Coordinates of C-alpha atoms in Angstrom, one line a residue:
A1 CA -22.1 74.0 14.1
A2 CA -20.6 74.1 16.7
T3 CA -23.7 75.2 18.4
D4 CA -25.4 72.8 17.0
T5 CA -22.5 69.9 17.9
S6 CA -23.0 71.8 21.9
I7 CA -26.8 70.6 22.3
R8 CA -26.6 68.0 20.9
I9 CA -24.4 66.7 23.7
I10 CA -26.0 68.2 25.9
T11 CA -29.5 67.1 25.1
D12 CA -27.8 63.6 25.0
H13 CA -26.2 63.5 28.0
I14 CA -28.5 64.5 29.9
R15 CA -31.0 61.8 28.2
S16 CA -27.9 59.3 30.1
V17 CA -27.5 60.9 33.0
A18 CA -31.5 60.8 34.2
F19 CA -31.3 57.2 33.0
M20 CA -27.7 56.4 35.1
I21 CA -29.9 58.5 38.2
A22 CA -32.7 56.8 38.0
D23 CA -30.4 53.4 38.6
G24 CA -28.6 54.0 41.3
I25 CA -25.9 55.6 40.2
L26 CA -24.3 58.6 42.1
P27 CA -22.0 60.6 40.8
S28 CA -17.9 59.7 42.2
N29 CA -14.2 59.5 40.9
E30 CA -14.0 55.9 40.5
G31 CA -15.9 53.6 38.0
R32 CA -19.7 54.3 36.4
G33 CA -19.9 56.8 39.2
Y34 CA -17.2 58.6 37.9
V35 CA -18.5 58.1 34.3
L36 CA -21.9 60.0 35.4
R37 CA -19.5 62.8 36.6
R38 CA -17.8 63.1 33.5
L39 CA -21.9 63.6 31.8
L40 CA -22.7 66.0 33.6
R41 CA -19.6 67.7 33.7
R42 CA -19.4 67.6 29.7
A43 CA -22.9 68.6 29.1
A44 CA -22.1 72.0 32.1
V45 CA -19.6 73.1 30.1
H46 CA -20.7 73.0 26.7
G47 CA -23.7 74.7 28.3
R48 CA -21.5 77.1 29.5
K49 CA -20.2 77.4 25.8
L50 CA -23.5 78.5 24.8
G51 CA -23.3 81.0 27.6
V52 CA -26.2 79.7 30.0
D53 CA -24.1 81.1 32.9
R54 CA -26.6 79.4 35.1
L55 CA -27.7 75.5 36.8
F56 CA -29.7 74.2 34.0
L57 CA -28.8 70.8 33.8
T58 CA -32.2 69.8 35.7
E59 CA -35.0 71.6 33.9
L60 CA -33.8 69.8 31.0
A61 CA -33.7 66.4 33.2
D62 CA -37.7 67.1 33.4
N63 CA -38.1 67.1 29.4
V64 CA -37.0 63.5 29.9
L65 CA -39.3 62.9 31.8
T66 CA -42.0 64.0 29.3
V67 CA -40.4 62.1 26.6
S68 CA -39.8 59.2 28.4
G69 CA -41.7 58.7 31.7
D70 CA -44.6 57.1 30.3
A71 CA -42.1 54.0 28.5
Y72 CA -39.9 54.5 32.1
P73 CA -42.0 55.4 34.9
E74 CA -39.3 55.3 37.7
L75 CA -38.3 58.2 36.1
R76 CA -41.4 59.8 37.1
E77 CA -41.0 58.4 40.5
K78 CA -37.8 59.6 41.5
R79 CA -38.5 63.3 40.1
D80 CA -37.1 65.0 43.2
Y81 CA -34.0 63.0 43.5
L82 CA -33.1 63.6 39.7
H83 CA -33.5 67.1 40.4
K84 CA -31.9 67.0 43.7
M85 CA -28.2 64.5 42.6
I86 CA -28.0 67.3 39.5
R87 CA -28.5 70.5 41.5
L88 CA -25.4 68.9 43.6
E89 CA -23.4 68.0 41.3
E90 CA -24.3 70.8 39.0
E91 CA -23.5 73.0 42.1
R92 CA -20.3 71.8 42.6
F93 CA -19.2 71.5 39.6
A94 CA -20.0 75.4 38.9
A95 CA -17.8 76.4 42.0
T96 CA -15.1 73.8 40.5
V97 CA -15.5 75.8 37.2
D98 CA -15.4 79.3 38.7
Q99 CA -12.2 77.8 40.5
G100 CA -10.4 76.3 37.1
T101 CA -11.2 79.7 35.7
A102 CA -9.1 81.5 38.0
L103 CA -5.9 78.7 38.5
L104 CA -6.5 79.5 34.0
N105 CA -6.8 83.5 34.1
D106 CA -3.2 82.8 36.4
Y107 CA -1.7 81.0 33.3
I108 CA -2.2 82.9 30.6
E109 CA -1.9 86.5 33.3
E110 CA 2.1 84.3 33.6
M111 CA 2.6 84.0 29.7
A112 CA 1.6 87.4 29.2
G113 CA 4.6 89.7 27.1
S114 CA 6.0 86.4 27.1
A115 CA 7.8 84.6 24.4
D116 CA 6.3 81.1 25.2
R117 CA 2.9 81.0 23.6
V118 CA 2.3 77.5 24.7
L119 CA 1.2 75.9 27.5
S120 CA 2.8 73.0 29.6
G121 CA 0.7 70.1 28.6
D122 CA 0.8 69.6 33.0
K123 CA -0.6 72.6 33.0
V124 CA -3.8 71.2 30.3
F125 CA -3.7 68.3 31.6
K126 CA -4.2 69.7 35.6
L127 CA -7.3 71.8 34.2
Y128 CA -8.9 68.8 33.4
D129 CA -8.4 66.1 35.9
T130 CA -8.6 68.7 38.8
H131 CA -10.7 71.6 37.5
G132 CA -12.6 69.9 34.9
F133 CA -11.5 72.0 32.1
N134 CA -11.5 69.5 28.5
P135 CA -8.5 70.2 26.2
E136 CA -11.1 71.8 24.1
L137 CA -12.6 74.3 25.8
T138 CA -9.1 75.0 27.1
R139 CA -7.5 74.9 23.7
E140 CA -10.8 77.9 23.0
I141 CA -9.6 80.2 25.8
L142 CA -6.1 80.5 25.3
A143 CA -7.0 81.2 21.5
E144 CA -8.7 84.6 22.6
H145 CA -5.0 84.6 23.6
N146 CA -3.3 83.4 21.3
I147 CA -2.0 80.8 23.4
E148 CA -1.7 76.6 22.4
I149 CA -1.9 73.9 24.2
D150 CA 1.4 71.2 24.4
E151 CA -1.0 68.6 22.8
D152 CA 2.1 65.5 22.6
G153 CA 2.8 66.4 26.7
Y154 CA -1.3 66.9 27.9
L155 CA -1.6 63.0 25.9
A156 CA 1.7 62.2 28.0
E157 CA 0.4 62.6 31.5
L158 CA -3.1 61.2 30.9
R159 CA -0.9 58.4 29.9
R160 CA 1.0 58.4 32.6
Q161 CA -2.2 58.5 35.1
Q162 CA -4.4 55.8 33.3
D163 CA -1.1 53.6 33.8
L164 CA -1.0 54.2 37.4
S165 CA -4.5 53.7 37.6
R166 CA -4.1 50.2 35.7
T167 CA -0.9 49.4 37.9
H168 CA -3.2 50.9 40.7
M169 CA -6.1 48.4 40.3
K170 CA -3.7 45.1 39.6
T171 CA -1.8 45.5 42.2
G172 CA -4.2 46.7 45.1
E173 CA -6.0 44.3 46.0
T174 CA -2.9 41.9 46.6
E175 CA -0.3 43.8 47.6
G176 CA 2.6 42.6 50.1
W177 CA 1.7 39.3 49.3
A178 CA 2.0 39.2 44.9
E179 CA 5.5 38.2 45.4
D180 CA 4.2 34.4 46.4
G181 CA 2.4 34.1 43.6
D182 CA 5.1 33.2 41.5
L183 CA 6.2 30.5 44.0
T184 CA 2.6 28.9 44.1
A185 CA 1.1 29.4 40.6
D186 CA 1.7 25.3 39.8
L187 CA -0.9 24.9 42.8
P188 CA -4.6 23.7 42.5
D189 CA -7.4 26.0 43.9
T190 CA -7.0 25.2 47.4
I191 CA -10.7 23.3 48.3
F192 CA -12.6 25.2 51.6
T193 CA -14.7 23.5 53.4
G194 CA -15.5 26.2 56.3
Y195 CA -19.5 27.3 55.2
D196 CA -19.7 23.3 56.6
T197 CA -17.6 22.9 60.1
L198 CA -14.7 24.7 61.1
R199 CA -12.6 22.0 61.8
D200 CA -10.7 19.5 59.1
T201 CA -7.4 18.2 57.6
G202 CA -6.5 19.7 55.4
K203 CA -2.3 18.5 53.6
V204 CA 0.6 21.2 53.1
L205 CA 1.1 21.0 49.8
R206 CA 3.9 24.5 49.9
L207 CA 5.6 26.3 52.9
L208 CA 7.2 29.4 52.5
S209 CA 9.7 31.6 54.5
G210 CA 11.2 35.0 54.0
G211 CA 10.1 34.8 50.2
K212 CA 11.2 31.3 49.5
S213 CA 10.0 27.8 49.0
V214 CA 11.0 25.4 52.1
D215 CA 10.2 21.6 53.0
E216 CA 9.7 22.7 56.8
A217 CA 9.6 25.2 59.2
A218 CA 10.3 24.9 63.0
A219 CA 9.1 26.7 65.9
G220 CA 9.3 30.7 66.5
D221 CA 9.3 30.9 62.7
S222 CA 7.2 33.0 61.1
V223 CA 6.0 31.0 57.1
L224 CA 2.6 31.8 54.9
I225 CA 1.0 27.5 54.2
A226 CA -0.9 26.8 51.2
L227 CA -3.2 23.8 51.9
E228 CA -5.2 20.8 49.8
R229 CA -8.7 21.7 51.8
T230 CA -9.4 24.1 54.5
P231 CA -12.1 25.1 56.4
F232 CA -10.1 28.3 57.2
Y233 CA -11.7 31.6 55.2
A234 CA -9.8 34.0 53.5
A235 CA -10.1 37.4 53.4
S236 CA -12.7 38.3 50.7
G237 CA -15.6 40.7 49.8
G238 CA -15.0 42.4 52.5
Q239 CA -14.7 40.1 55.2
A240 CA -11.5 39.0 57.8
G241 CA -9.1 36.0 57.3
D242 CA -10.1 33.5 60.1
I243 CA -8.0 33.0 62.7
G244 CA -6.5 29.8 65.3
T245 CA -4.8 26.7 64.7
M246 CA -3.0 24.0 63.3
A247 CA -2.0 20.7 64.1
C248 CA -0.1 17.5 63.5
A249 CA 1.9 14.5 65.7
D250 CA 5.5 16.8 65.0
G251 CA 4.4 20.0 65.2
S252 CA 1.5 22.4 65.6
A253 CA 1.6 26.3 64.4
R254 CA -0.7 29.5 65.0
V255 CA -2.8 30.9 62.1
S256 CA -3.2 34.7 62.4
D257 CA -4.5 35.8 58.4
V258 CA -5.0 33.9 55.3
R259 CA -4.9 36.0 52.4
K260 CA -6.4 34.2 48.8
T261 CA -4.4 34.8 45.4
H262 CA -6.7 33.6 42.7
G263 CA -8.2 30.5 44.4
L264 CA -5.1 29.7 46.0
F265 CA -5.7 30.5 49.8
M266 CA -2.7 31.3 52.3
H267 CA -2.6 30.8 55.7
H268 CA -0.2 32.6 57.3
A269 CA 1.0 31.8 60.9
E270 CA 3.8 30.8 63.2
V271 CA 4.7 27.5 64.4
T272 CA 4.6 27.7 68.0
E273 CA 5.6 23.5 68.5
G274 CA 7.9 21.0 66.7
V275 CA 8.5 21.1 62.9
I276 CA 5.1 21.0 60.5
R277 CA 6.9 19.4 57.0
V278 CA 5.4 20.0 53.2
G279 CA 2.9 16.7 52.5
D280 CA 2.2 16.9 56.6
E281 CA -2.0 16.7 57.5
L282 CA -2.4 19.0 59.7
I283 CA -5.3 19.0 61.9
C284 CA -6.9 22.6 61.1
T285 CA -9.0 24.5 63.7
V286 CA -10.6 27.4 62.8
D287 CA -11.3 29.7 66.5
A288 CA -15.2 29.7 67.1
A289 CA -15.7 32.5 68.4
T290 CA -14.0 34.7 65.9
R291 CA -16.0 32.8 63.4
N292 CA -19.3 33.2 65.3
R293 CA -18.5 37.2 65.8
T294 CA -17.7 38.0 62.1
A295 CA -19.9 35.9 60.6
R296 CA -23.0 38.1 62.9
N297 CA -21.5 41.6 62.0
H298 CA -21.4 39.9 58.2
T299 CA -24.7 39.1 58.2
A300 CA -25.2 42.8 59.8
T301 CA -24.5 44.1 57.0
H302 CA -26.8 42.5 54.8
L303 CA -29.6 43.8 57.0
L304 CA -28.2 47.1 57.4
H305 CA -28.1 47.2 53.8
R306 CA -32.2 46.2 52.8
A307 CA -32.8 48.3 56.1
L308 CA -30.7 51.8 53.9
K309 CA -32.9 51.0 50.6
E310 CA -36.7 50.7 52.8
V311 CA -35.8 53.9 54.4
L312 CA -33.7 56.3 52.5
G313 CA -35.0 54.5 48.8
N314 CA -33.6 52.1 46.6
H315 CA -30.5 54.4 45.0
V316 CA -29.3 53.1 47.6
Q317 CA -26.3 50.4 47.2
Q318 CA -23.4 49.4 48.8
A319 CA -20.1 50.5 48.1
G320 CA -17.9 49.0 49.7
S321 CA -17.8 46.9 53.0
S322 CA -15.7 45.3 56.1
V323 CA -16.2 43.1 58.8
D324 CA -14.7 41.0 61.5
S325 CA -15.0 40.3 64.9
G326 CA -15.0 43.4 66.4
Q327 CA -17.0 46.0 64.3
L328 CA -18.4 46.3 60.9
R329 CA -18.1 49.2 58.6
F330 CA -20.5 49.5 55.7
D331 CA -19.9 52.3 52.3
F332 CA -23.4 52.8 50.2
T333 CA -24.2 55.6 48.1
H334 CA -26.2 58.4 49.7
Y335 CA -26.6 62.4 48.9
E336 CA -26.1 63.5 52.0
G337 CA -26.3 62.7 56.0
I338 CA -28.4 60.5 57.2
G339 CA -30.2 62.4 60.3
A340 CA -30.4 60.7 63.5
E341 CA -34.3 59.9 63.3
K342 CA -34.0 58.0 59.5
L343 CA -30.5 56.5 61.8
S344 CA -32.8 55.6 64.3
E345 CA -35.0 54.0 62.0
V346 CA -33.1 51.9 60.3
E347 CA -32.0 50.3 63.8
R348 CA -35.0 50.1 64.9
I349 CA -35.8 47.8 61.2
V350 CA -32.7 45.7 61.4
N351 CA -33.0 44.9 65.4
R352 CA -36.6 44.2 64.2
V353 CA -35.6 41.6 61.9
I354 CA -32.9 40.0 64.5
D355 CA -36.0 39.4 66.9
E356 CA -37.8 37.6 64.1
F357 CA -35.3 34.6 64.3
L358 CA -35.8 34.6 60.4
P359 CA -34.0 31.4 58.3
V360 CA -30.2 32.4 56.8
D361 CA -30.1 30.2 53.6
T362 CA -27.9 30.3 51.3
E363 CA -27.9 28.5 47.5
E364 CA -26.2 28.1 44.4
L365 CA -27.3 29.2 41.2
S366 CA -26.7 30.4 37.9
I367 CA -25.7 34.6 37.8
D368 CA -29.0 34.8 35.6
E369 CA -31.0 32.2 38.1
A370 CA -30.1 34.8 40.7
R371 CA -30.8 37.8 39.2
E372 CA -34.4 37.5 38.1
K373 CA -35.0 35.4 42.0
G374 CA -33.9 39.8 42.7
A375 CA -30.4 38.7 44.0
T376 CA -28.8 42.0 45.0
A377 CA -25.4 42.1 43.5
L378 CA -22.5 44.9 42.8
F379 CA -21.9 46.2 39.8
D380 CA -18.1 46.6 39.9
E381 CA -17.9 43.1 41.3
K382 CA -16.5 40.1 39.1
Y383 CA -18.7 36.5 39.6
G384 CA -18.7 33.4 38.1
D385 CA -21.8 31.0 36.3
V386 CA -22.6 29.9 39.3
V387 CA -23.0 32.3 42.3
R388 CA -24.1 32.2 46.1
V389 CA -26.8 33.8 46.7
V390 CA -27.3 34.8 51.3
S391 CA -30.7 34.9 52.1
V392 CA -32.7 36.1 55.2
G393 CA -35.8 34.9 55.2
D394 CA -38.0 37.0 52.4
F395 CA -36.2 40.3 53.8
S396 CA -33.0 40.1 51.5
M397 CA -31.1 38.2 49.2
E398 CA -27.6 39.2 48.1
L399 CA -24.9 37.6 46.4
C400 CA -22.1 37.1 49.2
G401 CA -19.1 34.8 49.0
G402 CA -18.6 35.0 52.6
T403 CA -19.9 33.2 55.9
H404 CA -22.6 33.7 57.8
V405 CA -25.1 33.3 60.9
G406 CA -27.4 30.2 60.7
N407 CA -30.7 32.8 61.3
S408 CA -31.5 36.1 61.8
G409 CA -31.4 35.7 66.5
E410 CA -28.3 34.9 66.4
I411 CA -26.5 38.5 65.3
G412 CA -28.6 39.4 69.2
G413 CA -28.9 42.9 68.3
V414 CA -26.7 46.0 66.5
K415 CA -25.9 49.1 67.4
I416 CA -24.9 51.8 65.1
T417 CA -22.3 53.7 67.0
S418 CA -21.4 56.0 63.1
E419 CA -22.2 57.6 60.3
G420 CA -20.4 59.8 58.1
S421 CA -19.2 60.9 55.1
V422 CA -16.7 58.9 52.6
G423 CA -16.1 61.2 50.4
S424 CA -18.4 62.5 47.7
G425 CA -21.8 60.3 46.8
A426 CA -21.5 57.9 49.2
R427 CA -21.4 57.6 53.3
R428 CA -20.4 55.3 56.1
I429 CA -21.7 53.3 59.0
E430 CA -20.4 51.3 61.7
A431 CA -21.5 49.1 64.3
I432 CA -21.4 46.8 66.3
T433 CA -23.5 43.2 66.7
G434 CA -23.7 40.6 70.0
T435 CA -21.8 40.5 73.2
N436 CA -19.9 42.9 71.2
I437 CA -22.8 45.9 72.3
L438 CA -21.4 44.5 75.9
S439 CA -18.8 46.3 76.6
P440 CA -19.6 49.9 75.7
L441 CA -23.0 49.5 78.0
V442 CA -20.9 48.5 81.1
K443 CA -18.2 51.6 80.2
A444 CA -21.8 53.6 80.3
E445 CA -23.0 52.0 83.5
N446 CA -19.3 52.7 85.0
I447 CA -19.4 55.9 84.3
L448 CA -22.8 56.8 85.1
T449 CA -22.3 55.2 88.1
A450 CA -19.1 57.5 89.1
L451 CA -21.4 60.3 88.3
G452 CA -23.9 59.4 90.6
D453 CA -21.2 58.4 93.5
R454 CA -19.7 61.9 93.2
L455 CA -23.2 64.3 92.7
K456 CA -24.8 61.8 95.5
T457 CA -27.4 60.9 93.6
N458 CA -28.6 57.3 91.2
P459 CA -28.5 57.3 87.8
D460 CA -31.9 57.4 86.9
T461 CA -31.8 60.5 88.9
L462 CA -28.6 61.7 87.5
A463 CA -29.8 64.3 84.6
D464 CA -32.4 65.8 86.9
R465 CA -29.7 66.4 90.1
I466 CA -27.4 68.1 87.1
D467 CA -29.8 70.3 86.3
D468 CA -30.5 71.3 89.8
L469 CA -26.0 72.0 89.9
L470 CA -26.1 74.1 86.6
A471 CA -29.2 76.3 87.6
E472 CA -27.1 76.6 90.9
L473 CA -23.9 77.2 89.0
K474 CA -25.5 80.0 86.6
S475 CA -27.9 81.9 89.5
A476 CA -23.7 82.1 91.1
E477 CA -22.3 83.0 87.9
R478 CA -24.9 85.7 87.8
E479 CA -24.3 86.7 91.8
L480 CA -20.3 86.9 90.5
A481 CA -20.9 88.9 88.0
A482 CA -22.7 91.3 89.8
A483 CA -20.3 91.2 92.6
K484 CA -17.2 92.1 90.1
K485 CA -19.1 95.1 88.6
A486 CA -20.1 96.2 91.5
K487 CA -16.6 96.5 92.5
M488 CA -15.4 97.7 89.2
G489 CA -17.8 100.4 89.6
E490 CA -16.2 101.1 93.3
S491 CA -12.3 100.8 91.6
V492 CA -12.6 103.5 89.2
D493 CA -13.1 106.2 91.3
S494 CA -10.0 104.5 93.5
M495 CA -8.0 104.0 90.1
L496 CA -8.7 108.3 88.9
A497 CA -7.6 109.3 92.2
S498 CA -4.3 106.7 92.5
A499 CA -3.4 107.9 88.5
M500 CA -0.2 109.1 87.2
N501 CA -0.4 112.3 85.7
I502 CA 1.8 112.6 82.5
A503 CA 2.1 116.2 81.1
G504 CA -1.3 116.9 81.8
V505 CA -2.4 113.2 80.9
T506 CA -4.0 110.4 83.6
F507 CA -2.7 107.7 82.6
V508 CA -4.9 104.2 84.5
R509 CA -2.9 101.5 84.9
E510 CA -4.0 98.5 87.1
T511 CA -3.8 95.1 87.4
F512 CA -6.2 92.1 88.0
E513 CA -6.4 87.8 88.2
D514 CA -9.1 86.1 86.9
V515 CA -11.1 89.1 85.4
G516 CA -12.1 88.6 81.1
T517 CA -11.2 90.4 78.1
D518 CA -15.2 92.2 77.8
A519 CA -15.2 93.1 82.1
L520 CA -11.5 94.7 81.3
R521 CA -12.4 96.8 77.9
K522 CA -16.2 97.8 80.1
L523 CA -13.9 99.0 82.7
C524 CA -11.8 100.7 79.9
D525 CA -15.5 102.6 78.6
D526 CA -16.1 104.0 82.2
I527 CA -13.2 105.2 83.0
R528 CA -13.2 107.5 79.9
A529 CA -16.2 107.8 80.0
R530 CA -15.1 109.7 84.3
A531 CA -13.0 111.7 82.7
K532 CA -11.1 113.7 79.7
D533 CA -8.1 113.4 79.2
V534 CA -7.2 109.4 80.4
I535 CA -5.2 107.0 78.9
V536 CA -5.7 103.4 81.1
A537 CA -3.6 100.3 80.5
L538 CA -5.1 97.1 81.9
A539 CA -3.5 93.4 82.9
S540 CA -5.4 90.2 83.8
V541 CA -3.6 87.0 85.0
T542 CA -5.9 84.1 84.1
D543 CA -4.6 80.2 84.6
G544 CA -1.7 81.6 84.1
K545 CA -2.0 83.8 80.8
V546 CA -1.8 87.8 80.8
T547 CA -3.6 89.5 79.0
F548 CA -3.6 93.7 78.0
V549 CA -6.2 96.2 77.1
A550 CA -5.8 99.1 76.6
A551 CA -7.9 102.9 76.0
V552 CA -7.0 106.0 74.7
S553 CA -9.6 109.8 75.2
D554 CA -11.0 110.5 71.5
S555 CA -9.5 113.8 71.9
L556 CA -6.2 112.6 73.0
Q557 CA -6.0 110.5 69.7
E558 CA -5.8 113.3 67.8
R559 CA -2.5 114.6 69.7
G560 CA -1.0 110.8 68.6
Y561 CA -1.8 108.8 71.3
H562 CA -2.3 105.7 69.8
A563 CA -4.2 102.6 72.0
G564 CA -3.0 99.8 69.5
N565 CA 0.1 100.7 69.5
L566 CA 0.8 101.3 73.6
V567 CA -0.9 98.0 74.0
K568 CA 1.7 96.9 71.2
A569 CA 4.4 98.1 73.4
M570 CA 3.3 96.5 76.5
A571 CA 2.4 93.0 75.3
S572 CA 6.5 92.8 74.1
A573 CA 7.9 93.7 76.9
A574 CA 5.9 90.6 78.1
G575 CA 7.2 88.2 75.2
G576 CA 3.9 88.5 74.2
G577 CA 2.1 90.5 70.8
G578 CA -1.4 92.2 69.6
G579 CA -2.7 96.0 68.7
G580 CA -5.6 97.5 66.9
K581 CA -7.4 100.8 67.0
A582 CA -6.5 103.7 68.5
D583 CA -9.6 104.3 71.1
L584 CA -9.1 100.7 72.1
A585 CA -6.9 97.4 72.1
Q586 CA -5.7 94.5 73.4
A587 CA -3.0 91.9 73.6
G588 CA -1.9 88.9 75.2
A589 CA 1.8 87.5 76.8
K590 CA 2.4 83.9 78.2
D591 CA 4.9 85.1 81.0
P592 CA 2.7 87.2 84.3
S593 CA 6.3 87.9 86.3
K594 CA 6.5 90.1 83.0
I595 CA 3.4 92.7 84.1
A596 CA 5.2 95.7 85.5
D597 CA 8.0 95.7 83.2
A598 CA 4.4 96.1 81.0
M599 CA 3.3 98.8 82.9
D600 CA 7.1 100.5 83.0
A601 CA 7.1 100.2 79.2
A602 CA 3.8 101.5 79.1
E603 CA 5.0 104.6 80.5
F604 CA 8.0 105.4 79.1
F605 CA 6.6 105.2 75.5
L606 CA 3.2 107.6 76.3
A607 CA 6.0 109.9 78.0
N608 CA 8.8 109.8 74.7
I609 CA 4.8 110.9 72.8
S610 CA 4.3 114.0 75.5
Q611 CA 8.0 114.6 74.8
K612 CA 7.7 114.7 71.3
G613 CA 4.6 117.2 71.3

């Protein structure tokens, strides 16, 4: 019966998984992506319960394609993509399960011989939440060792996480502004006029200062201002709030941010002159340059979204965005990094659409009408009965409440500045548009000009000049290496000639400047090849740091001489540390003034060994 249950769970889950991935859903830790991940992992767990110790879900996905492919051809169209996503997630989970198994075995080992035969609820929950071990699997494994799980404790941990999640979902979006809700609950929704104008009048309905409702605010006061109507856009949908000014006969204020609590727009402002009172009619002026730069970036995200689908596939879905006057950030679902060639193709497509000066149109439709027209919507976004549809020619169509340019040409251009991962199955692109592109271009131009001046060439031939210099540098390095090698070879005879004799052992000690570790080790080998029963202690100072290398002839190692112990004694005398094998070892220190002490320590160390011998 247990076997039949596992088989049914696997077949049911893998069918759901195939359809979800084909619909553009990717495994993640939130929303529908979390549901997909749980289905995949539960199927994998039950496979292990049946004794399957390899990756197998991809094979089962082919059965789904065989059975349902005729009715749902998109399953077959996305076969390779389905395989890749399922395989990647199953591989990740296999690694996680292995870690969880090791952790569970540690728990079992800790309880071995103990009278306590109940695994605590927090540990059971950790196995589930972090490593995917559902309580049933944990219970089954523990039963083999006569251990039970703390059911009540586990459920308490599960409820605690659920409560934290709900609290975060309720407060995360408006954190820092939520305390104003009780003071503005009686106010009507703000009338937003900023789609059509950047200048309008609005009546002050309420002033909030220090968490309290006030009748007026004077110069220097920071206040939250609720207006009956406003041209200022309130931060939402990833778009930053507008900035600008407000003024009336008795005073003026500078607006630095606008946030929305339900349908009410709250303007964060500082009174700059005079007094502003409840009931005043304020002339509101949005900063045009900031709004326009933000609008460019917002429309550009729509173009990026569409271009990414064209280049990477229809599985790409928006996973978040942030646009302000400086740059845009666009998060999207994708399972691997985007190579430079594909990223360039995305950028090329977007800039082609910009050059076509396509009209950007908006219209209000019912949600059903919008979907029938093919408008892209975010799965987790909540929409009303009437939605705003933003179209860029016939290239892009999305549901969006933000502000946009009048046609694609107003964006000016898009330059992608970065692309990277923001978690499993999610990527992020950052980009700049319009005149914002000029700043990095000017910076790059200045750098090229400065380099050209220093290298006595113009920017056009800078690369060739650098290649020439690199070739000259390599040639000089080869000549220097050859000269050092020749000098080292000449010095071997002189070092052996001036070597000390300690109880019949030839002891060579020498200090160099700017000689690398590899060269020191090579010199040790050359000295040992030239003489018998020899011990070498070398030091070199490079950039204020000391490197020690010690070597011992094979014949002396049998008599108790050990290069690792010798170099450790040297390094210790110079405030450093290190060690190594009996024949060759190295160490380091930070005080060049202690090199002489290190060499004396080596001599003392060898003398002691000789006396013991």
